[in-house]
Structures are given as structure tokens and as C-alpha cells.
Coordinates of C-alpha atoms in Angstrom, one line a residue:
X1 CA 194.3 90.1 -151.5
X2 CA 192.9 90.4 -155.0
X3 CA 191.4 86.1 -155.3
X4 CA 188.4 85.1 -156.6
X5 CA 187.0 85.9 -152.8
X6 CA 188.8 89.0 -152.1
X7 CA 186.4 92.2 -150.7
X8 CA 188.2 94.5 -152.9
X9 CA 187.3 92.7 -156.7
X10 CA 183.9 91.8 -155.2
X11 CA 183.5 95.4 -154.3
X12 CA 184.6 97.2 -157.8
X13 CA 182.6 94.8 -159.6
X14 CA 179.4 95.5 -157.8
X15 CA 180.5 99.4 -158.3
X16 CA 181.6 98.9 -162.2
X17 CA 178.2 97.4 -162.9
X18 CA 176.0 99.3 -160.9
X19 CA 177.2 102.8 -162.3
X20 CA 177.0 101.8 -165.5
X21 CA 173.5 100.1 -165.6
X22 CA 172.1 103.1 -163.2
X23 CA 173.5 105.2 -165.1
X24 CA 172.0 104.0 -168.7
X25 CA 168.7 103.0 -167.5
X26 CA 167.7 105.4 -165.1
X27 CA 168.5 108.5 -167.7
X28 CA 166.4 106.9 -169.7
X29 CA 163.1 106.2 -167.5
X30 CA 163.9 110.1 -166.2
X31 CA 164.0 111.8 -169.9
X32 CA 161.4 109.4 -171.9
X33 CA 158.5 108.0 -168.9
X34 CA 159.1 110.5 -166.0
X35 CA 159.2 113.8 -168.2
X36 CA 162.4 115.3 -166.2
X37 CA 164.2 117.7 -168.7
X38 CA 167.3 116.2 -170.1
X39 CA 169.5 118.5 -167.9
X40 CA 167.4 117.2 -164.2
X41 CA 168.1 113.8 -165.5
X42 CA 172.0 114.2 -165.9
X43 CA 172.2 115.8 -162.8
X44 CA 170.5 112.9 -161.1
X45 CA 172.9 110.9 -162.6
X46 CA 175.8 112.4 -161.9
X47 CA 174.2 112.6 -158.1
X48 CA 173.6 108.8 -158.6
X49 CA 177.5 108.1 -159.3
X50 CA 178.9 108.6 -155.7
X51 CA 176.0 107.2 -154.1
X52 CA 176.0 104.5 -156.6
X53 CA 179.6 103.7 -155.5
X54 CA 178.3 103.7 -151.7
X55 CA 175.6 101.1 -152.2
X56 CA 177.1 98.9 -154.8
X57 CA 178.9 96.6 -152.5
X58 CA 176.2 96.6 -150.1
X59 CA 173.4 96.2 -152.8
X60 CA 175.8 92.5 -154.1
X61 CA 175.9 91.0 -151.1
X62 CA 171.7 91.9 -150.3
X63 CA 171.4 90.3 -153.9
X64 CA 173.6 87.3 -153.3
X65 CA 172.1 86.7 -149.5
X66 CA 168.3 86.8 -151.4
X67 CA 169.2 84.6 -154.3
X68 CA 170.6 82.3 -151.9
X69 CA 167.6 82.1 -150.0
X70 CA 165.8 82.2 -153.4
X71 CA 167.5 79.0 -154.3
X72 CA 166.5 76.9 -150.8
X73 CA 162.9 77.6 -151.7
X74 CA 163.8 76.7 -155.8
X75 CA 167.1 76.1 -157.4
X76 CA 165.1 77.3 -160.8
X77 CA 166.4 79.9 -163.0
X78 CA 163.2 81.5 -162.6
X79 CA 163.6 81.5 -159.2
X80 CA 166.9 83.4 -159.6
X81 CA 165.2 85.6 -161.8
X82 CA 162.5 86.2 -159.3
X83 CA 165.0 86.9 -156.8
X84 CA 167.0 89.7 -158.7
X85 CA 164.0 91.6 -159.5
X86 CA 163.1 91.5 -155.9
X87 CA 166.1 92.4 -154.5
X88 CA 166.6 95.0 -157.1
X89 CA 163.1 97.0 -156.5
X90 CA 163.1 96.8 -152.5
X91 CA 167.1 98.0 -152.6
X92 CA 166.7 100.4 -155.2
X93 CA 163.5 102.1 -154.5
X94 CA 164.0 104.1 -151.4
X95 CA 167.6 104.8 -152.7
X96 CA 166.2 106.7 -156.0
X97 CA 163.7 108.7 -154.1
X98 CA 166.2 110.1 -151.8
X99 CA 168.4 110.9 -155.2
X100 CA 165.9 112.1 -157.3
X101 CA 164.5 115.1 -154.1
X102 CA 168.3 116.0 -153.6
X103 CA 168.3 117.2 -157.6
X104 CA 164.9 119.2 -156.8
X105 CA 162.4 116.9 -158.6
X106 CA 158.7 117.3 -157.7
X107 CA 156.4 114.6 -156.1
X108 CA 154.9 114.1 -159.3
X109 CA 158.3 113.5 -161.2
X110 CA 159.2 111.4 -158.3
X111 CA 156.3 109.0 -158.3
X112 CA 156.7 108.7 -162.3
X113 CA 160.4 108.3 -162.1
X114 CA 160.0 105.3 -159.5
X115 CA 156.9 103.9 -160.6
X116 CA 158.3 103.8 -163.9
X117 CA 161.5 102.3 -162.5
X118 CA 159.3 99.7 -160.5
X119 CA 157.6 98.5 -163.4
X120 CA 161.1 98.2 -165.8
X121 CA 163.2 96.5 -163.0
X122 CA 160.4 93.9 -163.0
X123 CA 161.3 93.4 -166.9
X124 CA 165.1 94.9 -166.4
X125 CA 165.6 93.3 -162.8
X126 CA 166.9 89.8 -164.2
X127 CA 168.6 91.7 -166.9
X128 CA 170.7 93.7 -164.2
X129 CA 171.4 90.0 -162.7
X130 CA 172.5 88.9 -165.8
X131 CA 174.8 92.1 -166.1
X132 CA 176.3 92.1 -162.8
X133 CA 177.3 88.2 -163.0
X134 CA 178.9 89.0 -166.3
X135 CA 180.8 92.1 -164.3
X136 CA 181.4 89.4 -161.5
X137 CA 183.2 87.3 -164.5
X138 CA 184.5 89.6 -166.0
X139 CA 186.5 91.2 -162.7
X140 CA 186.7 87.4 -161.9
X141 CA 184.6 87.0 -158.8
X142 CA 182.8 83.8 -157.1
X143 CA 179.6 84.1 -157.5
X144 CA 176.7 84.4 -154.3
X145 CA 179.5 85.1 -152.6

């Protein structure tokens, strides 16, 4: 039940790493690029925590199924790099629009907040790799599962 290959690790170490990296960098793009008040960006974050619990699982196996594809085309570290950012931005995207009109942010905020967030997953994308293969290690799940 709890191997290398078990649903259930696989699952809380997607969820471990997501909530805390959302958590941490989105607050951040919301208070310092997007202009939300302090108090709009922790409630987005603490809206962000259950659905970031939904979509974590989901999210790791999207990630591993396009760095696997990723890696028939190149078996490059840039490649995987390329693929994390991709598969961060198209996931991730929609999912913060939806998060950020259920706290009652305007158009405006919203198109700064993802934007913003487009621009730093295409630095922070890899990094987020990086962080949820450490989580993967660290909860002692295979990887590209």
C-alpha cells in the first residue's frame, strides 16, 4: 500500500509540494506585481489550499505524462525543464483565474495576477520541478510515475 508506486505517497507528495510552493509564490506575485491588498491575497490563499489539495495529484501525473513525452522528443535537461514550465502554465492558468474571481478580485487584478504568474512560472516553472522531485524524494516516490 504505501511502496515507492503506491497512489497514496504519490498523491501527498504532489499535495505537500503544491500547497506549499502555491502558497509562497502566489502570495507573493498577488501582494508585490498584482497590487491585491495583503488581506485579498491571504484569502486567495487560503481558497487555494483545498483546491490545491484537489489538483495536486492530478497536476503530477499531467506533469509526469508531459515530461515523458518531453523526453521522446529530447532526453535533455532542458527539455525537462521546458516541459515543467509548460505543464505548469497550461495546468495552472485557468485554475488561478477561477480562484482569484471566487475571492472577488477584479479583471484587472486578475489579468496582473496571471500574467504575472505566466511570466515567473516561465522562470519558476523548472524551479517548481525541481521542488516537487525533491518532495517525490523526500516522501520516497518513483519518479514520472
Amino acid at each position: 500500500m504505501f511502496s515507492a508506486q503506491s497512489r497514496l505517497r504519490h498523491a501527498v507528495a504532489d499535495t505537500f509540494a503544491m500547497v506549499v510552493y502555491c502558497s509562497v509564490v502566489n502570495m507573493l506575485i498577488e501582494v508585490f506585481l498584482s497590487g491585491m491588498s495583503f488581506e485579498q491575497s491571504l484569502s486567495s490563499r487560503l481558497v487555494a489550499i483545498p483546491v490545491n489539495i484537489l489538483i495536486a495529484w492530478p497536476y503530477g501525473l499531467y506533469r509526469d505524462w508531459v515530461i515523458r513525452y518531453a523526453r521522446r522528443l529530447s532526453p535533455s535537461k532542458g527539455m525537462k525543464n521546458l516541459a515543467d514550465v509548460l505543464a505548469y502554465v497550461t495546468f495552472q492558468s485557468p485554475v488561478y483565474v477561477v480562484i482569484l474571481l471566487s475571492v472577488g478580485a477584479d479583471w484587472q487584478q486578475i489579468a496582473a495576477a496571471v500574467s504575472s504568474n505566466i511570466v515567473v512560472s516561465m522562470m519558476m516553472g523548472a524551479v517548481y520541478g525541481y521542488f516537487l522531485d525533491y518532495c517525490r524524494r523526500l516522501f520516497r516516490v518513483s519518479q514520472y510515475a
